[in-house]
Amino acid sequence: MVVNGRPLKRAKSRIAATPFDLVPTPKPIDLDTIAELRDARRPSDLINPRGGSVDLNLIHLNPRGVLDLDTVAGEGDVGRPFRESVRAFLSKYGRMMPLPSILTSPSAPSSHHLLTWRTLIRTSGTEVELSVVDEDVVRSRSVYCDQCRVVGWSGHPVCAKRYHFIIRNESRTLPSCRGTSCVHCGASMSVSESRCNTCKCGVPALVGGEVEEQGLQLHDPSHLLHAVVHSNGYGHLLRVNGRQGGSRLLTGREIMSFWDRLCKCLHVRKVTVMDISKKHGMEYRLLHTVTSGHPWYGEWGYQFGAGSYGVTAESYHEAVDKLACVPLSIFFNQGRTPRTILQDIISFYKCLSERELETIRDLFSCITNLLHDSNGQRKMSKIFKVDAAQQSLNCNWTKDDVEHAQTAMVKVLRAVGGSKWVGWRTLKGALSKAAGSPQLLDHCLRGLGGKTTVDGFVVAARCNSETNSIEYRLEAANQRTLVECTALCRPSVEHLIRDLRFLYNTLLNPSTMESYKPQTIKDATSIAAMKILDCKQFVKCYNEPNSNPLPSNPFILHIWCVVELSDHPKDYTLPPPELLVISTSATISDLKLHATRAFQESYPIFQGFVAEHIVTNTNTSESALVKHVVNPNDVVRVVGHCVGVESTNLGQYKMERGLENWVVDCSCGARDDDGERMLACDRCGVWQHTRCSGIKDSDEVPATFVCRKCVKRQKVSTIGARCKEELDTFASVNRKVVGRMNECT
C-alpha cells in the first residue's frame, strides 16, 4: 500500500483456506439449474476461427451434462494457449447469463463490460457451479491490475481481457455480505468503512469503476473461490474459503485441487497467490513453512514469487532452514533455573512421539500431525504403541529388558495405591537408577497404558492438560476399563491448539519470542521469522518456454514468439512470449500474421502492431516454411512497430503499473512496489517503506517527510556553507593584516 499523494492500490483479497478440514461432507449440492452442455459435436466445432487446431475432447461429460474434471487431469489438447482454450471452453460448455448476471444488486449500475458464464463441474465427487466473468478491460474503469504490480509483472502490457473464476457461497446472500478487504492486512471490512479495525490503517474511498465492482460484488469476501486470469495466461488466486470460511461442502484442499486441475485444462501459464491466511490466530504461512518447509500452497507447487522489504529467494530459504533447524536442546541448557512451561510442553510431546524430537520443525510437526489426523482423534496405537514387527526393528533392548522395566513400573504404581495418578517424570525418576537407560524407560512408558497384571488389574493412562504430562494408575480390569484405559491419554483438540499457540508465540512470533538465549540466537531467529513473514507472494508456473516442453505433433508446430518494437521508447519492456499453434505447412509470412493476431488479441497497446521481419541466423524469404527455419518449441523474435498509439489514446495500456513515473529506492533493497505501505520523500520524490523509515504500520503518516539521504545531503551542504563562510572571513582578516603590515613597512 502507498500513501502521501500516490494513489492507493485496491484492497487485496484475503486468503482464508482451511487446511485442517480434510473430511468431506457427503451432503449433495442443491443447484437450481443444470447447463445444457451435450450439444452434438460437428466437424466445424474443431476448427479454431483464430487459426490453429482445437480439440474439444478436453472435458468429459457425464450423462447429466456435468463436466467431470476428476477424469481430465493430464488429458486433452496440451498445445493451445490460454486465450484460445478459455474461449473454446466457454463457447462449448458455458451458459451465458443475462446482464449483469448473478453479480448484480438492485442498486448496481449496468455493467456491459462484464459477461458472465455458468457451468456445472464435478470435482472430488461434488458438483459445483462455476461462474466465469469475462471482463473487457478497455471498457472497464479499473484498467490496471494491482496484483501484477506487486509480484514483478508491473512491466507487462495491460491485457484486453480478465477472466474471473468464481465459486459462490450458496449459503450467503449478496446483500448481507457486501464488503471488501483491507489493502494492507487483508482483513474483511465493510465498503462504508474508511479505516480497518484490525490494523487501523486508512483505506481510500471507492470511486468510479471500483464502486461499480463493489456494487456487483465481484470481490465478495464470501466467495469460496475467486481467481482472475489475464488473456495472456498470467493469473492471480485471490480467495479460497474452505470450511472455516463458510463452505459447507468443499474443504480448502478440495477447492485448491479443483483450481489446480482447471488451470491445467485451460493452459494457464503462471498463477500467483498472496498468502495472508491465519489459523487459530496464527500466521499460517509461518507455521506451515516451519513445519513442512513450504507454505500451504506449496503442496500444489506454489513457490517463492516475490518478497517484501528486499527479501530474495535465497535469503528466504536460508531463513526457513535457520528457524526450522533450531535445536530444542538450547531451551534446556540454561543453567540452574526453575523448570519453565516451555520445557514442560516440549517434554510432553517428546513423551508422545515415537520419533526423536530434536528441532523446532520436529516439535511443530508432531503437534500438527495430531491435529490433522481426524481432528486430533488419532488412534493410540499410532502414538504409544507399535506393533511387534516395528518394535523389533526400532527397539535396542530385548523383550526381557522391556518386560522387566514395565514390571518394576507396575510395582511402583501398586505401592502408591489408591486413586492417585503418577506422572511420567515421577515414574521415570523412581526407576532411573534401577533401569539405567532413560531411553529404555521412555520406550516402556509409551507402551505401559493398557498393560494387565495377573491379579486382574490394568494400567490406566490419561493426559493431564493442566500439567502437560501423561499420568498412570492401576485400576480393576473390566471390559470398559480395557477399552478406555488408553483413550483418556489422547490430547484433546483444545489442548493441542492451546499448546500450538503457546509454542508459536514463544518460538516463532518475532514480536513475542523471549525464550531464546543468548541474545545472538534470539536476534538471528527473530530476523529469520521476519523474513518468512515478509514473503507473501507465491507463484506456480504451469506453461512457460523451456519449463514444460510441449509434446510433438506431426501436423502442428508450437512456436513461442517474442515481439520487439523497432521504435520502442527507453522504458520499453518486452511483453511475455506468446504461444503460437500453426500448421507444418505455414510459411514465414503466416508466422508473422499469427504473431500479429496473437498480440493484437492479448494487448490493446498492440492493436496497431505491424510485423516487419523475423530475427533468424540466415536470410529467409517470406515463402520459406517455418519448420525449415525454426525448431519446435523454440522462441523466435518478431520485430515490428505500432501504428497510431498516440492518436488512439492507447498509451495508457502500455504497462500494468500505469502512467505514473515513480521510483522506489528503499534502504532494505526494494527497487519496486512490493505491496507494502510506502511514502514518498517531499524533496526527492523517491518512495520507500514506512517501516524502514521508522514509522510503525499502526501510526499515521506524517504530513511532511524527508528521507535520510536528503537529510544527509542537507547536513553536508550546511557544513560546506559554514566552511566556505569561515574561509571567506579568514581570508578577509588575512588581507587586512597583510595590508597593515605593508603600511608599517
XYZ file of C-alpha atoms in Angstrom:
745
model
C 0.000 0.000 0.000
C 1.197 3.511 -0.730
C 0.233 6.830 0.746
C 1.076 10.526 0.658
C -0.104 11.524 -2.785
C 0.338 8.313 -4.713
C -2.947 6.506 -5.434
C -3.688 3.679 -3.048
C -3.910 0.254 -4.603
C -7.175 -1.611 -4.361
C -7.729 -3.968 -1.482
C -6.080 -7.315 -1.914
C -8.218 -10.345 -1.272
C -7.837 -12.274 1.911
C -6.934 -15.935 1.764
C -8.848 -17.985 4.313
C -8.320 -21.629 3.472
C -8.866 -24.466 5.935
C -6.019 -26.955 5.647
C -7.022 -28.851 8.806
C -10.503 -29.594 7.452
C -9.932 -32.770 5.493
C -13.169 -34.774 5.842
C -15.669 -34.038 3.025
C -19.333 -33.701 3.835
C -21.474 -36.227 1.936
C -24.452 -33.852 1.679
C -25.323 -33.201 -2.011
C -25.352 -29.732 -3.504
C -28.797 -28.318 -4.243
C -28.460 -26.485 -7.585
C -31.295 -24.713 -9.344
C -30.295 -25.419 -12.903
C -28.037 -27.688 -14.870
C -26.403 -26.337 -18.006
C -27.416 -27.981 -21.251
C -23.958 -28.935 -22.395
C -24.490 -32.006 -24.530
C -24.615 -30.407 -27.976
C -23.577 -32.778 -30.748
C -20.058 -32.115 -31.914
C -19.804 -31.042 -35.524
C -16.653 -31.083 -37.632
C -16.794 -27.305 -37.767
C -16.526 -27.186 -33.977
C -12.994 -28.487 -34.213
C -11.800 -25.544 -36.288
C -10.361 -22.604 -34.427
C -11.514 -19.398 -36.113
C -8.321 -17.671 -34.915
C -6.046 -20.210 -36.517
C -4.639 -23.490 -35.256
C -6.403 -26.724 -34.445
C -8.672 -27.083 -31.426
C -9.542 -30.406 -29.827
C -12.685 -30.050 -27.766
C -12.434 -33.564 -26.345
C -10.774 -31.729 -23.467
C -13.533 -32.212 -20.910
C -15.551 -35.313 -20.086
C -19.328 -35.130 -19.729
C -21.364 -37.460 -17.588
C -24.937 -38.431 -18.610
C -26.361 -35.431 -16.707
C -24.257 -32.959 -18.660
C -21.900 -32.154 -15.772
C -18.228 -31.570 -16.580
C -16.036 -34.036 -14.707
C -12.613 -32.545 -14.001
C -11.504 -35.554 -11.955
C -11.100 -37.604 -15.140
C -9.370 -34.860 -17.083
C -6.042 -34.396 -15.301
C -3.272 -34.672 -17.829
C -5.611 -35.214 -20.775
C -6.819 -33.052 -23.606
C -5.033 -30.865 -26.111
C -1.949 -29.600 -24.355
C -0.857 -27.307 -27.125
C -3.258 -24.368 -27.145
C -2.601 -21.053 -25.390
C -4.930 -19.855 -22.670
C -6.589 -17.166 -24.786
C -7.896 -19.841 -27.169
C -8.605 -22.513 -24.550
C -10.827 -20.292 -22.424
C -12.850 -19.125 -25.434
C -13.412 -22.690 -26.582
C -14.304 -23.771 -23.046
C -16.904 -21.032 -22.573
C -18.465 -21.289 -26.016
C -18.799 -25.063 -25.825
C -19.626 -25.721 -22.184
C -20.705 -22.398 -20.693
C -24.153 -20.873 -20.492
C -24.209 -17.094 -20.828
C -26.278 -15.349 -18.176
C -28.378 -12.201 -18.678
C -26.557 -8.965 -17.947
C -25.362 -8.206 -15.351
C -25.863 -11.792 -14.175
C -25.557 -13.213 -10.662
C -23.256 -10.451 -9.523
C -25.810 -7.702 -9.674
C -27.616 -5.956 -6.854
C -30.824 -3.909 -7.090
C -28.921 -0.624 -6.876
C -25.951 -1.644 -9.037
C -25.318 0.204 -12.297
C -25.394 -1.677 -15.566
C -22.065 -3.193 -16.483
C -21.835 -4.063 -20.143
C -18.099 -4.764 -19.934
C -18.823 -7.846 -17.802
C -20.181 -11.044 -19.364
C -20.968 -13.960 -17.069
C -20.956 -17.637 -17.972
C -22.019 -20.574 -15.832
C -21.169 -24.237 -15.998
C -21.653 -27.170 -13.667
C -18.498 -29.116 -12.827
C -17.939 -32.232 -10.749
C -14.842 -32.293 -8.577
C -13.940 -34.616 -5.694
C -17.342 -36.255 -6.073
C -19.152 -32.935 -5.583
C -20.975 -30.828 -8.146
C -20.137 -27.129 -8.035
C -21.356 -24.248 -10.133
C -18.510 -22.293 -11.659
C -19.145 -18.716 -12.776
C -16.706 -17.198 -15.270
C -16.873 -13.409 -15.617
C -15.377 -12.083 -18.851
C -14.185 -8.523 -18.130
C -13.426 -6.244 -21.073
C -10.552 -4.161 -19.699
C -10.747 -1.487 -22.398
C -14.315 -0.622 -21.381
C -13.659 -1.131 -17.670
C -12.877 1.745 -15.319
C -10.365 -0.440 -13.465
C -7.686 -0.730 -16.110
C -4.612 -1.715 -14.115
C -4.015 -4.874 -12.089
C -2.820 -4.291 -8.535
C -1.617 -7.867 -8.161
C 0.627 -7.631 -11.251
C 2.365 -4.514 -9.990
C 3.444 -6.120 -6.703
C 4.670 -9.508 -7.996
C 7.121 -8.217 -10.588
C 4.746 -8.075 -13.554
C 4.221 -4.312 -13.494
C 6.062 -4.020 -16.818
C 3.608 -6.301 -18.626
C 1.291 -4.558 -21.088
C -2.331 -4.240 -19.984
C -4.290 -7.240 -21.247
C -7.503 -6.902 -23.225
C -9.420 -9.407 -21.092
C -9.601 -10.506 -17.494
C -11.413 -13.748 -16.691
C -12.768 -14.091 -13.152
C -13.350 -17.679 -11.995
C -15.785 -17.721 -9.082
C -17.481 -20.365 -6.955
C -20.138 -18.626 -4.917
C -21.060 -19.411 -1.344
C -24.658 -20.557 -1.749
C -25.326 -20.224 1.987
C -24.846 -16.445 1.977
C -26.897 -13.860 0.153
C -25.191 -10.959 -1.532
C -26.884 -8.066 0.298
C -25.917 -9.418 3.709
C -22.251 -9.995 2.952
C -21.373 -6.942 0.928
C -17.845 -5.935 1.797
C -14.234 -5.622 0.784
C -10.784 -6.280 2.236
C -8.158 -4.083 3.843
C -5.429 -3.037 1.425
C -2.692 -3.634 3.998
C -3.604 -6.664 6.146
C -6.340 -8.278 4.036
C -8.940 -8.315 6.823
C -12.581 -8.251 5.735
C -14.376 -4.957 6.180
C -17.446 -3.102 5.029
C -17.412 -0.901 1.940
C -18.610 2.035 4.045
C -15.681 1.800 6.498
C -12.805 4.221 5.970
C -10.387 2.551 8.430
C -9.543 -1.094 9.057
C -10.485 -2.304 12.544
C -7.618 -4.827 12.548
C -4.530 -2.828 11.564
C -6.063 0.676 11.980
C -4.836 1.710 8.529
C -6.906 4.104 6.462
C -8.321 2.996 3.118
C -9.138 5.123 0.080
C -12.651 5.980 -0.898
C -14.051 3.915 -3.753
C -14.687 5.867 -6.910
C -15.797 5.161 -10.435
C -15.260 1.598 -11.530
C -14.374 0.442 -8.026
C -17.810 1.471 -6.773
C -19.285 -0.362 -9.728
C -17.329 -3.524 -8.968
C -18.288 -3.392 -5.312
C -21.929 -2.923 -6.276
C -21.673 -6.015 -8.453
C -19.943 -7.931 -5.634
C -17.162 -9.069 -7.938
C -14.849 -9.117 -4.915
C -17.334 -10.542 -2.435
C -15.289 -11.930 0.506
C -17.706 -14.842 0.906
C -16.802 -16.458 -2.443
C -15.408 -19.954 -1.962
C -13.082 -19.390 -4.906
C -12.119 -16.228 -6.744
C -9.273 -16.145 -9.230
C -8.527 -13.863 -12.143
C -6.523 -14.775 -15.246
C -5.426 -12.250 -17.861
C -5.773 -13.039 -21.533
C -2.019 -13.709 -21.732
C -2.384 -16.623 -19.289
C -0.940 -14.887 -16.212
C -3.302 -15.032 -13.256
C -3.836 -14.494 -9.555
C -5.574 -16.657 -6.973
C -7.401 -14.062 -4.891
C -9.563 -16.037 -2.499
C -10.004 -19.546 -1.107
C -12.647 -20.040 1.574
C -12.829 -23.551 2.996
C -14.821 -24.832 5.934
C -13.794 -22.070 8.313
C -14.503 -19.533 5.565
C -18.144 -20.608 5.287
C -18.002 -23.555 2.885
C -20.446 -26.323 3.701
C -19.426 -28.807 1.028
C -15.854 -28.209 -0.090
C -12.733 -28.084 2.036
C -9.841 -25.788 1.299
C -7.837 -28.681 -0.107
C -10.644 -29.698 -2.445
C -11.026 -26.144 -3.731
C -7.287 -25.880 -4.353
C -7.207 -29.231 -6.150
C -10.124 -28.121 -8.317
C -8.401 -24.852 -9.175
C -5.138 -26.628 -9.990
C -6.850 -29.027 -12.400
C -8.804 -26.190 -14.003
C -5.567 -24.270 -14.655
C -4.090 -27.313 -16.372
C -7.209 -27.798 -18.501
C -7.232 -24.158 -19.633
C -3.437 -23.992 -20.091
C -2.873 -21.137 -17.664
C 0.761 -20.022 -17.688
C 1.519 -18.619 -14.234
C -0.594 -18.032 -11.128
C 0.315 -16.024 -8.040
C -1.256 -16.076 -4.609
C -0.844 -13.674 -1.703
C -0.793 -15.875 1.380
C -2.106 -13.946 4.370
C -4.082 -16.837 5.842
C -4.413 -17.280 9.568
C -5.097 -20.423 11.559
C -6.270 -20.203 15.159
C -4.970 -16.630 15.331
C -1.515 -17.543 13.969
C 0.124 -16.556 10.691
C -0.269 -19.836 8.859
C 2.418 -19.210 6.250
C 4.980 -19.007 9.077
C 3.624 -22.035 10.934
C 3.274 -24.255 7.870
C 6.623 -23.193 6.405
C 8.484 -24.079 9.582
C 6.595 -27.370 9.828
C 6.788 -28.520 6.203
C 9.468 -26.389 4.569
C 6.983 -24.581 2.325
C 3.694 -22.666 2.683
C 0.351 -24.447 2.495
C 0.048 -23.538 -1.182
C 3.381 -25.259 -1.764
C 1.538 -28.576 -1.668
C 0.201 -27.619 -5.107
C 3.535 -26.404 -6.446
C 3.471 -22.727 -5.439
C 6.962 -21.433 -4.732
C 8.617 -18.199 -3.681
C 7.461 -15.469 -6.038
C 8.373 -12.049 -4.671
C 9.492 -10.960 -1.234
C 8.669 -7.724 0.509
C 11.302 -5.460 2.055
C 14.018 -6.697 -0.308
C 13.834 -10.377 0.704
C 15.216 -12.607 -2.056
C 14.534 -16.279 -2.739
C 17.955 -17.257 -1.400
C 17.575 -15.324 1.855
C 14.031 -16.680 2.248
C 15.135 -20.319 2.046
C 18.069 -19.635 4.361
C 15.673 -18.127 6.905
C 13.379 -21.163 6.696
C 16.252 -23.582 7.309
C 17.716 -21.474 10.108
C 14.448 -21.189 12.055
C 13.217 -24.746 11.473
C 16.521 -26.353 12.463
C 16.901 -24.638 15.852
C 17.662 -27.499 18.295
C 15.285 -27.981 21.206
C 18.230 -28.682 23.497
C 19.032 -24.950 23.800
C 15.872 -24.457 25.864
C 17.079 -26.952 28.486
C 20.712 -25.848 28.751
C 20.017 -22.590 30.561
C 21.683 -23.213 33.921
C 20.009 -23.967 37.227
C 16.771 -22.137 36.668
C 13.245 -23.215 37.663
C 11.560 -25.507 35.150
C 9.522 -23.484 32.656
C 6.202 -24.093 30.921
C 8.062 -24.319 27.621
C 10.221 -27.141 28.937
C 7.152 -28.987 30.235
C 5.390 -28.750 26.865
C 8.450 -29.887 24.920
C 8.937 -32.822 27.291
C 5.247 -33.707 26.992
C 5.383 -34.093 23.219
C 8.686 -35.913 23.419
C 6.815 -38.441 25.520
C 4.022 -38.706 22.961
C 6.221 -39.095 19.911
C 7.811 -42.380 18.908
C 10.274 -40.347 16.843
C 13.015 -38.335 18.440
C 12.108 -34.640 18.570
C 15.326 -32.722 18.051
C 14.400 -29.465 16.286
C 11.613 -26.911 16.235
C 10.351 -28.456 12.996
C 10.059 -31.861 14.677
C 8.081 -30.356 17.550
C 5.568 -28.469 15.403
C 5.227 -31.405 13.012
C 4.281 -33.648 15.915
C 1.504 -31.313 17.076
C 0.119 -30.521 13.618
C 0.046 -34.219 12.731
C -2.080 -34.855 15.799
C -4.458 -32.117 14.649
C -4.578 -33.376 11.079
C -5.423 -36.955 11.937
C -9.197 -36.910 12.262
C -9.221 -33.614 14.121
C -6.909 -34.889 16.844
C -8.630 -38.260 17.377
C -5.598 -40.272 16.467
C -5.516 -43.952 17.251
C -3.443 -44.591 20.319
C -1.718 -47.481 18.605
C -0.036 -44.858 16.432
C 1.047 -42.711 19.376
C 2.040 -45.012 22.188
C 2.122 -48.491 20.762
C 3.985 -50.054 17.918
C 3.328 -53.497 16.530
C 5.684 -56.321 17.289
C 7.494 -56.151 13.951
C 8.107 -52.415 14.206
C 9.109 -52.767 17.843
C 11.701 -55.367 16.989
C 13.151 -53.060 14.352
C 13.256 -49.867 16.424
C 13.959 -51.316 19.862
C 17.552 -51.579 21.058
C 16.551 -53.707 24.017
C 15.433 -57.295 24.395
C 11.915 -58.345 25.257
C 13.109 -59.341 28.724
C 14.543 -55.843 29.296
C 11.219 -54.221 28.418
C 9.209 -56.697 30.484
C 11.479 -56.242 33.497
C 11.201 -52.432 33.346
C 7.414 -52.448 32.950
C 7.054 -54.901 35.834
C 9.033 -52.515 38.012
C 6.741 -49.660 36.938
C 3.667 -51.672 37.915
C 5.225 -52.296 41.336
C 5.663 -48.546 41.836
C 2.027 -47.920 40.884
C 0.911 -50.697 43.225
C 2.947 -49.160 46.039
C 1.313 -45.780 45.507
C -2.101 -47.456 45.577
C -5.496 -45.825 45.848
C -6.771 -43.478 43.164
C -3.603 -41.411 42.899
C -2.178 -40.723 39.463
C 1.586 -40.941 38.964
C 3.158 -38.650 36.382
C 5.536 -39.716 33.625
C 8.506 -37.845 35.080
C 7.842 -39.150 38.599
C 7.590 -42.744 37.442
C 10.673 -42.376 35.303
C 12.633 -40.783 38.150
C 11.732 -43.571 40.555
C 13.288 -46.170 38.238
C 16.139 -44.143 36.782
C 18.806 -45.798 38.929
C 17.454 -49.322 38.553
C 16.927 -49.231 34.774
C 19.956 -47.164 33.933
C 18.839 -46.141 30.434
C 16.433 -43.164 30.160
C 15.635 -44.204 26.575
C 14.525 -47.638 27.804
C 12.207 -46.052 30.362
C 10.664 -43.738 27.759
C 10.105 -46.680 25.448
C 8.441 -48.720 28.181
C 6.271 -45.832 29.387
C 4.825 -45.385 25.883
C 3.565 -48.966 25.955
C 2.578 -49.077 29.620
C -1.036 -47.943 29.187
C -3.364 -50.940 28.905
C -0.915 -53.434 30.407
C -2.736 -56.045 32.507
C -1.499 -57.836 35.621
C -2.018 -61.411 36.750
C -4.213 -60.324 39.670
C -6.844 -58.610 37.486
C -5.634 -55.014 37.292
C -4.892 -52.847 34.281
C -2.665 -49.783 33.908
C -4.814 -46.772 33.007
C -3.237 -43.732 31.356
C -4.521 -40.205 30.948
C -3.353 -36.904 29.521
C -3.395 -34.122 32.115
C -3.816 -30.890 30.155
C -3.184 -28.736 33.231
C 0.281 -30.142 33.925
C 1.128 -31.202 30.354
C 2.024 -34.721 31.420
C 0.994 -38.347 30.980
C -0.201 -39.980 34.199
C -0.747 -43.620 35.182
C -2.514 -45.641 37.857
C -3.782 -49.184 38.482
C -7.495 -49.892 38.103
C -9.597 -53.013 38.388
C -9.825 -54.668 34.990
C -13.201 -54.869 33.254
C -14.400 -54.576 29.686
C -14.910 -50.811 29.912
C -11.551 -50.227 31.544
C -9.742 -52.262 28.920
C -11.264 -50.083 26.192
C -10.809 -46.717 27.897
C -7.509 -47.238 29.686
C -5.625 -45.539 26.860
C -8.443 -43.400 25.440
C -8.013 -40.835 28.206
C -4.419 -40.382 27.096
C -5.356 -38.609 23.892
C -4.655 -34.863 23.961
C -7.874 -33.033 23.160
C -8.142 -30.669 20.223
C -8.395 -27.733 22.628
C -5.248 -28.932 24.390
C -3.340 -29.224 21.112
C -4.430 -25.796 19.868
C -3.555 -24.208 23.205
C -0.044 -25.666 23.124
C 0.338 -24.768 19.453
C -0.497 -21.131 20.159
C 1.869 -21.005 23.116
C 4.743 -22.506 21.143
C 4.027 -20.234 18.176
C 4.181 -17.107 20.333
C 7.204 -18.371 22.251
C 9.321 -19.814 19.447
C 8.116 -18.378 16.110
C 6.453 -14.997 16.540
C 9.270 -12.425 16.253
C 7.409 -9.871 18.362
C 6.855 -12.206 21.339
C 9.711 -14.746 21.318
C 11.586 -14.392 24.595
C 12.891 -17.882 25.339
C 15.973 -17.782 23.128
C 19.291 -17.363 24.912
C 21.842 -15.915 24.391
C 20.790 -12.691 22.705
C 22.644 -13.523 19.495
C 20.457 -16.599 18.934
C 17.332 -14.598 19.663
C 18.315 -11.893 17.170
C 19.102 -14.446 14.454
C 15.830 -16.353 14.890
C 13.814 -13.131 15.063
C 15.300 -11.910 11.774
C 14.632 -15.292 10.157
C 10.997 -15.268 11.295
C 10.512 -11.722 9.991
C 11.885 -12.706 6.581
C 9.399 -15.568 6.356
C 6.534 -13.267 7.319
C 7.700 -10.698 4.764
C 7.214 -13.228 1.950
C 3.538 -13.334 0.997
C 3.670 -13.700 -2.782
C 3.991 -17.211 -4.179
C 3.783 -18.343 -7.787
C 3.231 -21.547 -9.745
C 4.449 -21.973 -13.313
C 2.226 -24.154 -15.493
C 3.352 -23.458 -19.042
C 6.360 -21.334 -19.939
C 9.116 -21.648 -22.561
C 11.703 -24.279 -21.590
C 9.695 -25.252 -18.486
C 7.271 -27.890 -19.771
C 8.168 -28.920 -23.338
C 5.042 -29.401 -25.411
C 4.548 -32.836 -26.985
C 5.379 -33.178 -30.644
C 2.602 -33.359 -33.203
C 3.219 -34.323 -36.835
C 0.636 -31.827 -38.097
C 1.205 -28.699 -35.998
C 4.069 -26.595 -34.655
C 4.288 -24.900 -31.278
C 6.277 -21.682 -31.520
C 6.952 -19.224 -28.712
C 7.053 -15.698 -30.088
C 8.609 -12.537 -28.612
C 7.793 -9.128 -30.081
C 10.369 -6.335 -30.240
C 9.427 -2.811 -31.273
C 11.858 -1.163 -33.644
C 10.759 2.274 -32.404
C 10.405 1.377 -28.737
C 10.894 4.074 -26.053
C 13.612 3.939 -23.423
C 11.345 2.477 -20.735
C 10.021 -0.256 -23.027
C 9.775 -3.733 -21.504
C 9.374 -6.828 -23.635
C 5.947 -8.449 -23.187
C 5.862 -12.133 -22.219
C 6.289 -14.585 -25.096
C 3.067 -15.779 -26.723
C 2.465 -19.353 -27.830
C 1.555 -19.814 -31.486
C -0.008 -23.018 -32.812
C 0.441 -23.235 -36.582
C 0.361 -25.962 -39.194
C 3.504 -27.596 -40.513
C 2.835 -26.054 -43.923
C 2.919 -22.482 -42.555
C 5.370 -20.025 -44.077
C 7.313 -17.170 -42.536
C 4.597 -14.831 -43.777
C 1.975 -16.951 -41.986
C 4.068 -16.871 -38.817
C 4.166 -13.063 -38.900
C 0.396 -12.990 -39.411
C -0.224 -15.360 -36.483
C 2.133 -13.365 -34.252
C 0.396 -10.106 -35.150
C -3.015 -11.600 -34.444
C -1.932 -13.145 -31.128
C -0.509 -9.921 -29.705
C -3.425 -7.849 -31.006
C -5.864 -10.181 -29.240
C -3.900 -10.151 -25.997
C -2.922 -6.487 -25.585
C -4.717 -3.245 -26.548
C -1.368 -1.462 -26.944
C -0.607 -3.780 -29.890
C -3.829 -3.060 -31.788
C -1.790 -1.247 -34.438
C 1.156 -3.649 -34.434
C 2.730 -4.387 -37.818
C 5.298 -7.197 -38.054
C 8.335 -6.288 -40.157
C 10.666 -9.267 -40.058
C 11.718 -12.295 -38.026
C 15.182 -12.464 -36.489
C 16.955 -15.568 -37.799
C 20.536 -16.644 -38.327
C 20.129 -16.596 -42.093
C 18.243 -14.505 -44.586
C 14.929 -16.214 -45.276
C 12.191 -15.383 -47.722
C 8.563 -14.830 -46.809
C 7.594 -18.061 -48.556
C 10.031 -20.244 -46.630
C 8.448 -22.948 -44.480
C 8.654 -22.284 -40.752
C 9.576 -25.901 -39.966
C 12.750 -25.478 -42.048
C 13.785 -22.325 -40.195
C 12.552 -22.722 -36.615
C 12.775 -25.769 -34.380
C 9.674 -26.902 -32.444
C 9.190 -25.201 -29.051
C 11.785 -22.573 -29.975
C 11.454 -18.885 -29.114
C 11.507 -16.600 -32.151
C 11.798 -12.816 -32.209
C 9.446 -10.791 -34.378
C 10.458 -7.170 -34.953
C 7.784 -4.628 -35.817
C 6.239 -1.299 -34.909
C 2.939 0.004 -33.553
C 0.831 2.448 -35.549
C -1.474 5.056 -34.046
C -0.639 4.554 -30.368
C -0.689 8.263 -29.519
C -3.565 9.230 -31.793
C -5.846 6.453 -30.499
C -5.065 7.041 -26.809
C -3.702 3.502 -26.407
C -0.657 4.697 -24.475
C -2.466 4.201 -21.171
C -2.340 0.439 -21.788
C 1.443 0.344 -22.053
C 2.131 -1.201 -18.629
C 0.183 -2.606 -15.681
C 1.948 -0.157 -13.384
C 0.040 2.668 -15.062
C 1.242 6.029 -16.283
C 2.891 7.062 -13.022
C 6.611 7.700 -13.233
C 7.534 6.743 -9.682
C 10.842 5.458 -8.307
C 11.322 3.091 -5.355
C 14.687 3.131 -3.585
C 14.406 1.838 -0.025
C 17.165 1.096 2.458
C 16.005 -2.558 2.629
C 16.951 -3.046 -1.012
C 13.482 -2.810 -2.575
C 13.502 -1.207 -6.022
C 9.872 -1.793 -6.989
C 6.421 -1.771 -5.453
C 6.015 -4.874 -3.280
C 2.555 -4.164 -1.886
C 3.740 -2.885 1.496
C 2.954 0.578 2.817
C 5.189 3.280 1.344
C 5.539 7.037 1.337
C 7.426 9.490 -0.848
C 10.062 11.990 0.197
C 8.774 15.541 -0.178
C 12.144 16.660 -1.579
C 13.420 13.964 -3.933
C 10.093 12.185 -4.553
C 11.597 8.700 -4.068
C 9.327 6.088 -2.461
C 10.342 3.913 0.475
C 8.693 1.753 3.123
C 7.228 3.410 6.168
C 8.593 0.558 8.312
C 12.114 1.129 7.016
C 11.704 4.834 7.777
C 10.915 4.152 11.433
C 7.127 4.583 11.117
C 5.036 1.760 12.557
C 2.242 0.322 10.441
C -0.283 1.410 13.046
C 0.985 5.021 13.091
C -0.294 7.811 10.889
C 1.921 9.010 8.067
C 3.461 12.435 8.815
C 2.236 15.373 6.768
C 5.813 16.186 5.744
C 8.513 13.589 5.251
C 12.175 13.969 4.266
C 14.210 10.811 3.675
C 17.570 10.115 5.315
C 19.509 10.757 2.114
C 18.050 14.229 1.730
C 18.671 14.980 5.405
C 22.276 13.856 4.987
C 22.700 16.000 1.884
C 21.289 18.976 3.771
C 23.783 18.485 6.609
C 26.676 18.205 4.175
C 25.596 21.316 2.299
C 25.143 23.206 5.584
C 28.587 22.190 6.777
C 30.026 23.143 3.407
C 28.346 26.550 3.553
C 29.712 27.146 7.044
C 33.202 26.143 5.981
C 33.028 28.480 2.995
C 31.834 31.333 5.210
C 34.653 30.717 7.695
C 37.228 30.629 4.900
C 35.923 33.885 3.475
C 36.126 35.500 6.916
C 39.655 34.196 7.449
C 40.748 35.468 4.030
C 39.258 38.883 4.739
C 41.055 39.139 8.090
C 44.261 37.921 6.500
C 44.069 40.601 3.824
C 43.587 43.296 6.463
C 46.600 42.066 8.447
C 48.786 41.960 5.359
C 47.672 45.486 4.428
C 48.590 46.873 7.844
C 51.987 45.166 7.714
C 52.644 46.750 4.342
C 51.700 50.170 5.729
C 54.140 49.751 8.602
C 56.975 48.864 6.285
